[in-house]
Coordinates of C-alpha atoms in Angstrom, one line a residue:
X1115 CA -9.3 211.7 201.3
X1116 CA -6.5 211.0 198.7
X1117 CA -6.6 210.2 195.7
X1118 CA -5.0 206.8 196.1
X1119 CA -7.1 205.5 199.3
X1120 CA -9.7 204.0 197.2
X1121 CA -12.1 201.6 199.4
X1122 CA -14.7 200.7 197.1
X1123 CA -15.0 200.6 193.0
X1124 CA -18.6 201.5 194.0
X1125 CA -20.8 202.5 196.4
X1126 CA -24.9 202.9 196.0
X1127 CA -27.5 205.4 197.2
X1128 CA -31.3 204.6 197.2
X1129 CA -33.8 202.6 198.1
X1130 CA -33.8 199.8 200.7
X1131 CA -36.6 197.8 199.3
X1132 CA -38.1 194.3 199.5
X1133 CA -39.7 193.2 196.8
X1134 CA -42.8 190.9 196.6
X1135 CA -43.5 189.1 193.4
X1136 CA -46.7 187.4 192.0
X1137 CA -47.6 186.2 188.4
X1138 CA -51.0 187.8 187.3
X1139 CA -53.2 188.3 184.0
X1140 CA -54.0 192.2 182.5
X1141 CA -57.4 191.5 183.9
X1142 CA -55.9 191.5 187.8
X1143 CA -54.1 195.1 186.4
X1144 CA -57.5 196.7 185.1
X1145 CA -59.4 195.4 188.1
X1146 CA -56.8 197.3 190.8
X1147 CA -56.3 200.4 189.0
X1148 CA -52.6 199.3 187.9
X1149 CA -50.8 201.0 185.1
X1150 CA -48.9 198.2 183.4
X1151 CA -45.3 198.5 182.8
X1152 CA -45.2 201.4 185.3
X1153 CA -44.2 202.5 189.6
X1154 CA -46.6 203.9 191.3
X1155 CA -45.7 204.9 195.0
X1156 CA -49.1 204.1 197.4
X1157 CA -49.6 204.1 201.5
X1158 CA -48.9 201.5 203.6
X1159 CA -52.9 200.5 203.7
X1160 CA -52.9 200.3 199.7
X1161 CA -49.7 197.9 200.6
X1162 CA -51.8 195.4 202.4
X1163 CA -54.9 195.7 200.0
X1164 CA -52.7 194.1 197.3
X1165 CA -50.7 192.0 199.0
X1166 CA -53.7 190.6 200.2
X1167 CA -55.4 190.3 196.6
X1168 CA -51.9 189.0 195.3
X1169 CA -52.5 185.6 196.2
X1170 CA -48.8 183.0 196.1
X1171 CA -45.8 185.3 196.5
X1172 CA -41.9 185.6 196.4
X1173 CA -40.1 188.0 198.9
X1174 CA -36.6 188.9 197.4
X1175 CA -34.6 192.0 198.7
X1176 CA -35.0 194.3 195.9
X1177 CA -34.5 198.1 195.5
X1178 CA -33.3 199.4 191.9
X1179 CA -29.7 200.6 193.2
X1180 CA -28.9 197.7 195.5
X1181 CA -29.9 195.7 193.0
X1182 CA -27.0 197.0 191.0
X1183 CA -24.4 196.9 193.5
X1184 CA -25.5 193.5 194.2
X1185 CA -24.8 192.6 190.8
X1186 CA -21.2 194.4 190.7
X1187 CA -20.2 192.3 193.9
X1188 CA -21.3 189.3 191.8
X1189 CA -19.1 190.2 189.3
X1190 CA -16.4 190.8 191.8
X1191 CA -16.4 194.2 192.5
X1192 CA -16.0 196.0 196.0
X1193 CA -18.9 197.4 196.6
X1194 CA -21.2 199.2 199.6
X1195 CA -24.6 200.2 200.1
X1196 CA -26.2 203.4 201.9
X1197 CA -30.0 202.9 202.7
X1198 CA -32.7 203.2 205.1
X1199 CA -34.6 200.3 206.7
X1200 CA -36.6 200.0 210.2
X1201 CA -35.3 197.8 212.5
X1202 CA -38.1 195.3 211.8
X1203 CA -38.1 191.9 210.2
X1204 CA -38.3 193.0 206.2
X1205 CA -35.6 195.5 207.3
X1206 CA -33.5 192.8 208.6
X1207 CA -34.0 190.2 205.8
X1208 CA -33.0 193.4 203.6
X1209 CA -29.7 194.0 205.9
X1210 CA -29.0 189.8 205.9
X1211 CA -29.3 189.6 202.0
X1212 CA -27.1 192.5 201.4
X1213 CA -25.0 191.3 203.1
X1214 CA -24.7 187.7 202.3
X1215 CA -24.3 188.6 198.8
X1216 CA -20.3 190.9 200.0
X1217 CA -21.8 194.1 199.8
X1218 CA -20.6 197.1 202.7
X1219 CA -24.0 198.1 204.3
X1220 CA -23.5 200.1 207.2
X1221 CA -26.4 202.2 207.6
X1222 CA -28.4 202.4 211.2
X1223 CA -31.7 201.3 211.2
X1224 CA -34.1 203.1 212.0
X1225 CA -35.8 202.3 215.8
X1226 CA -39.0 203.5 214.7
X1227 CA -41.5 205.4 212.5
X1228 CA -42.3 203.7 209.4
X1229 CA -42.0 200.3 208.4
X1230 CA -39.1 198.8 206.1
X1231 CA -40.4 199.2 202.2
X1232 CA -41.5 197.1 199.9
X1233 CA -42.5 196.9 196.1
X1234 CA -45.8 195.0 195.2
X1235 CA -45.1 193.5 191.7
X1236 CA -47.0 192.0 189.4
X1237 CA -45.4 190.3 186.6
X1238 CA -47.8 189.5 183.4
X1239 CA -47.6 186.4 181.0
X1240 CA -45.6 188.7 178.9
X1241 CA -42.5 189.6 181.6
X1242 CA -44.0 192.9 182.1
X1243 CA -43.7 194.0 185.6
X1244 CA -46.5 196.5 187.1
X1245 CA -45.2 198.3 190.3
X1246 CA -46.8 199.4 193.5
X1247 CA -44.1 200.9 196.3
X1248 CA -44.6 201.6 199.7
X1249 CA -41.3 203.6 200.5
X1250 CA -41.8 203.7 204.5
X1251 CA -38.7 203.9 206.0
X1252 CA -36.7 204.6 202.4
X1253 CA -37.8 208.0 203.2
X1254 CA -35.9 208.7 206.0
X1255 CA -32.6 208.4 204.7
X1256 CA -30.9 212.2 205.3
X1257 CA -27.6 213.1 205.1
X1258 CA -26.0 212.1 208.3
X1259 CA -26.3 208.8 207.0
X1260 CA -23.9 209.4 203.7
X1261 CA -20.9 208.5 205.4
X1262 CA -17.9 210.6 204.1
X1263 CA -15.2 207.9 204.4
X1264 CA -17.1 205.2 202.0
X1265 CA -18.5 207.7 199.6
X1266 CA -14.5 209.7 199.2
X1267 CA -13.5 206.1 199.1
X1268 CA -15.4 204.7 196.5
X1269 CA -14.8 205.0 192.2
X1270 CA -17.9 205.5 191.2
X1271 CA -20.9 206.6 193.9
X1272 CA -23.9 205.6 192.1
X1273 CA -27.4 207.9 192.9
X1274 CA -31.0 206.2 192.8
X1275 CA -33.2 208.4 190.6
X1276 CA -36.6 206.7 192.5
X1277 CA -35.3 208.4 195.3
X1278 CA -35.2 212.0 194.3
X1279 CA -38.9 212.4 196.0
X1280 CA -38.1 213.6 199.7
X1281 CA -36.3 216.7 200.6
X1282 CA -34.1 215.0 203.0
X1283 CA -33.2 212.2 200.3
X1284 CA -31.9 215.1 197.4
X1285 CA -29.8 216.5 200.3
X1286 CA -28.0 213.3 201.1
X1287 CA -27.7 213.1 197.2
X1288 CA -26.0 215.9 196.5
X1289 CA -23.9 216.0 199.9
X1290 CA -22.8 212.5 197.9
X1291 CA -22.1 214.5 194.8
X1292 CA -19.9 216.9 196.5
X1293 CA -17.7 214.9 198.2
X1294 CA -17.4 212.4 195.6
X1295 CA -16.3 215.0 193.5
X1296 CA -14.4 216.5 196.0
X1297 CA -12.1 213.4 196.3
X1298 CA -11.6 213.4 192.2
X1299 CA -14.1 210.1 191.7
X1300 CA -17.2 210.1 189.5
X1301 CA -20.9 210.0 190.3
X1302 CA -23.7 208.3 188.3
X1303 CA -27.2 209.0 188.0
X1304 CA -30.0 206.5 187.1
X1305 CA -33.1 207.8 186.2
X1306 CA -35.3 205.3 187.2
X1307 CA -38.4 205.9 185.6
X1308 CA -39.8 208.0 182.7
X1309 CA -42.5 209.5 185.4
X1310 CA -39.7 210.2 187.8
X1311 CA -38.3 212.4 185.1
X1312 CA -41.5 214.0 184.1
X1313 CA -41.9 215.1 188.2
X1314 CA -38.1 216.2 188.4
X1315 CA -36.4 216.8 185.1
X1316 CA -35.0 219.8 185.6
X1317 CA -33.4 219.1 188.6
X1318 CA -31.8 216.2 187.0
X1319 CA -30.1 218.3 184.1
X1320 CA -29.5 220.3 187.1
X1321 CA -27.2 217.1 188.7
X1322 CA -25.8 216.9 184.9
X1323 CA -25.2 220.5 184.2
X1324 CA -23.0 221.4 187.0
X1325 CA -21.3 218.6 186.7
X1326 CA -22.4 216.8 189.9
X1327 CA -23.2 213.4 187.7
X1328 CA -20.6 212.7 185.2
X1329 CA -22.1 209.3 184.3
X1330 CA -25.6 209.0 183.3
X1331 CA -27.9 205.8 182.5
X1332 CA -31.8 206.3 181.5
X1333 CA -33.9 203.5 179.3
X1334 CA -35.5 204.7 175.8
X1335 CA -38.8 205.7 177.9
X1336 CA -36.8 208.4 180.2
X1337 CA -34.4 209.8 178.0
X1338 CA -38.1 210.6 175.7
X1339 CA -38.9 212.2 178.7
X1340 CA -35.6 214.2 179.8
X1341 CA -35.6 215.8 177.0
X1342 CA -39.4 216.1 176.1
X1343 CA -39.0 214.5 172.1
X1344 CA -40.5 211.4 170.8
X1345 CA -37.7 211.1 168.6
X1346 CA -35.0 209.0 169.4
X1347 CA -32.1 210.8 167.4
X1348 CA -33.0 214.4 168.8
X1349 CA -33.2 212.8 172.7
X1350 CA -29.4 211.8 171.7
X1351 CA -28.0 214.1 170.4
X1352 CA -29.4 216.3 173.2
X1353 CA -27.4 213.8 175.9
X1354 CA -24.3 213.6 173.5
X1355 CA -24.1 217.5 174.1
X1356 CA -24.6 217.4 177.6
X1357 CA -20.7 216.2 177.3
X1358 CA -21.4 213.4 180.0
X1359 CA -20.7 209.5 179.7
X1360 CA -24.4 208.6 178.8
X1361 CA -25.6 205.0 178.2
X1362 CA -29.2 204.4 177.0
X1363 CA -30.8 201.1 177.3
X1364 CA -33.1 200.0 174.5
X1365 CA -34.8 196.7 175.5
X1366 CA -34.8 193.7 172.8
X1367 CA -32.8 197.1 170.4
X1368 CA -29.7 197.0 173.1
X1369 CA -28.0 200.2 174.0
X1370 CA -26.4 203.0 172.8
X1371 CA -23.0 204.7 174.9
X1372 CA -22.0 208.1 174.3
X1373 CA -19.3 210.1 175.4
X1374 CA -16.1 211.5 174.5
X1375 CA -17.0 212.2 171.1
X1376 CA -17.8 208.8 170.2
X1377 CA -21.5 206.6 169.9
X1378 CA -20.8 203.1 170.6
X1379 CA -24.0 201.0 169.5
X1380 CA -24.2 197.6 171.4
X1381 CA -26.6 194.7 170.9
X1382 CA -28.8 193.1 173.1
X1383 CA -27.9 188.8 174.2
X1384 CA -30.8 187.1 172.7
X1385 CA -33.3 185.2 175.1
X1386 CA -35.6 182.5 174.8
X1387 CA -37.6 182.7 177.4
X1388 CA -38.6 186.5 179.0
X1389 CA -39.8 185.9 182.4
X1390 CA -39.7 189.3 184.6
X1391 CA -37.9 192.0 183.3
X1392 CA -37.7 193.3 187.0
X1393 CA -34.3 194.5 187.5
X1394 CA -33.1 194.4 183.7
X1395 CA -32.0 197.9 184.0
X1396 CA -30.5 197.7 187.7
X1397 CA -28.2 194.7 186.3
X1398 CA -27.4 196.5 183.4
X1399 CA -25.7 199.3 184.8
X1400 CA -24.0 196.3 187.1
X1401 CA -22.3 194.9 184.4
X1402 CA -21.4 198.3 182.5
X1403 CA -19.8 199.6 186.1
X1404 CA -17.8 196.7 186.6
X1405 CA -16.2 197.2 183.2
X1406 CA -16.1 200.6 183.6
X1407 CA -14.2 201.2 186.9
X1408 CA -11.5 198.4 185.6
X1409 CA -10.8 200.7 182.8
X1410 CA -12.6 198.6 179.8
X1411 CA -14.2 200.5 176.8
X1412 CA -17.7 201.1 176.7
X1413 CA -18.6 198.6 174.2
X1414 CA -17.2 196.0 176.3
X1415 CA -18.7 197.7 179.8
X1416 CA -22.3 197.7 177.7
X1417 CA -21.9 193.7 176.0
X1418 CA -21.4 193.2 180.4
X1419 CA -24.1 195.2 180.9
X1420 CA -26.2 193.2 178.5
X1421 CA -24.8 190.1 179.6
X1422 CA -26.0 190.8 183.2
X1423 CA -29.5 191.9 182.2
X1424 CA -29.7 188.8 180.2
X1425 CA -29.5 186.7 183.1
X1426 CA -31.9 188.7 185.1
X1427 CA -34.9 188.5 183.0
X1428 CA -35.1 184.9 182.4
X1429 CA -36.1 184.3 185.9
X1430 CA -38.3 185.8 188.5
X1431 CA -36.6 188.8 190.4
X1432 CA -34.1 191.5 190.4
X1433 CA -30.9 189.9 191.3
X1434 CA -28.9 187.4 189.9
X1435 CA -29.3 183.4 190.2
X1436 CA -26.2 182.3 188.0
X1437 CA -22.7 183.2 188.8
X1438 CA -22.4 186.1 186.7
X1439 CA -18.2 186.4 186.4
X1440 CA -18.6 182.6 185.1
X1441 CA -21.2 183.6 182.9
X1442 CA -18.7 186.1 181.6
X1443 CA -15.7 183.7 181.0
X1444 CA -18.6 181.1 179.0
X1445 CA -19.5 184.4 177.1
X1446 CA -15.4 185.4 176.2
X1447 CA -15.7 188.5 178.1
X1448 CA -12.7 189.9 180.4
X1449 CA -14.2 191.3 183.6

């Protein structure tokens, strides 16, 4: 694959995941055993315990990293989609929404085994979201489903931290790495979740260390935890010598970028209203891609990024509800 046959600006690896929403006090949290703020993975019988105790839901097709790409397309990027789903009716609302919203997904269902996934969450009065994940048929994905052609033809292939827990999964990643590298493109790694890190953190500076992630995003919570230091300045300077791109989210505190030599600081867009912060990370690292693979400088790909996340959290769900390259033109930046 040459260097010049580029299909996609990116192309995401991870979970194919519907997500169903409902609004509930701490009490509901404390009475199910739920750690707030957190994702914890569960059966498919703990699935239909709390769906059942959930009461009024919203089904949206989530998943962290097809969130992202979901985002990039609304901001007019090419982008594609490798995931696993069963060939059952959340797999194909996954599949139609995907696709709908201009994203490449190409990935065969699978005829049978376990069922499509889907993330329980409960969103507090205070925008928190509490996570419950049944990965079913996510955990099938291997690497005869990486397909060389996309991944060689795509800028940036972008890796799913969350989905670093079966064997099979880490193989398709790094087959992804390899020929991503191969073809002279980047890869980026999101970490996901502070307790992903904590269960796999050395083979994550394993992906950074040899140089098969060459972009990294983590919130405040999992860089803490890459690096094992409550303090903020130490867990940076750590990533800043790990001689990677490395963007940090920091909530309502914005982000930081480093790279190259250089720490671009980069506020957050103020908010009135939180209402879900589901997703406030996956659209993040939308808007920062989309600047990035059009050659912009990181303080412009992180005011996107911020930009993108903004939008997401003032409404319930992970993917966007406003046209996001308008919202860009209203806000004066250049996507």
């Amino acid at each position: 694959m040459t260097k010049n046959a580029l299909r996609h600006d990116v192309v995401g690896i991870g979970n194919a995941i519907v997500d169903v929403i409902a609004r509930a006090d701490d009490d509901f949290l404390l009475k199910h055993g739920l750690r707030k703020g957190g994702m914890t993975l569960i059966d498919e019988a703990r699935a239909h315990e709390l769906y059942a105790a959930m009461g009024q839901t919203t089904v949206i097709s989530g998943g962290s990293a097809a969130n992202t790409i979901i985002g990039l397309a609304g901001l007019g990027a090419r982008a594609a989609f490798i995931g696993k789903v069963r060939a059952d009716e959340l797999g194909g609302m996954f599949a139609h929404d995907i696709r709908a919203a201009g994203v490449g997904f190409a990935t065969a269902p699978a005829a049978d085994g376990a069922a499509s996934a889907r993330c329980l969450i409960v969103v507090t009065p205070d925008g928190q979201r509490t996570m419950s994940t049944f990965l079913g048929a996510c955990q099938n994905l291997t690497s005869d489903d990486v397909d060389e052609v996309t991944v060689a033809g795509a800028a940036v292939t972008y890796l799913e931290g969350y989905l670093w827990d079966p064997q099979a999964a880490k193989d398709a990643f790094r087959k992804a790495a390899a020929i991503s590298r191969a073809a002279g493109r980047q890869t980026a790694l999101s970490l996901s979740d502070a307790f992903c890190v904590d269960r796999y953190r050395g083979e994550f500076l394993e992906l950074i260390r040899s140089g098969a992630a060459q972009i990294l995003f983590a919130n405040e919570s999992e860089l803490h935890s890459l690096y094992e230091t409550a303090d903020f300045a130490t867990a940076l300077a750590a990533l800043e010598a790990e001689n990677i791109l490395g963007v940090v989210t920091r909530s309502e505190k914005g982000c930081v970028v480093v790279g190259g030599g250089n720490v671009v600081e980069v506020p957050a867009f103020s908010v009135e209203d939180v209402v879900d912060t589901t997703g406030a990370g996956d659209l993040f690292a939308a808007g920062f891609l989309a600047g990035h693979v059009r050659g912009r400088p990181a303080g412009e790909c992180a005011k996107l990024g911020a930009l993108a996340a903004a939008e997401v959290i003032q409404h319930l769900g992970a993917r966007p509800q406003t046209d996001l390259r308008q919202l860009a033109q209203q806000n004066g930046i250049a996507i």
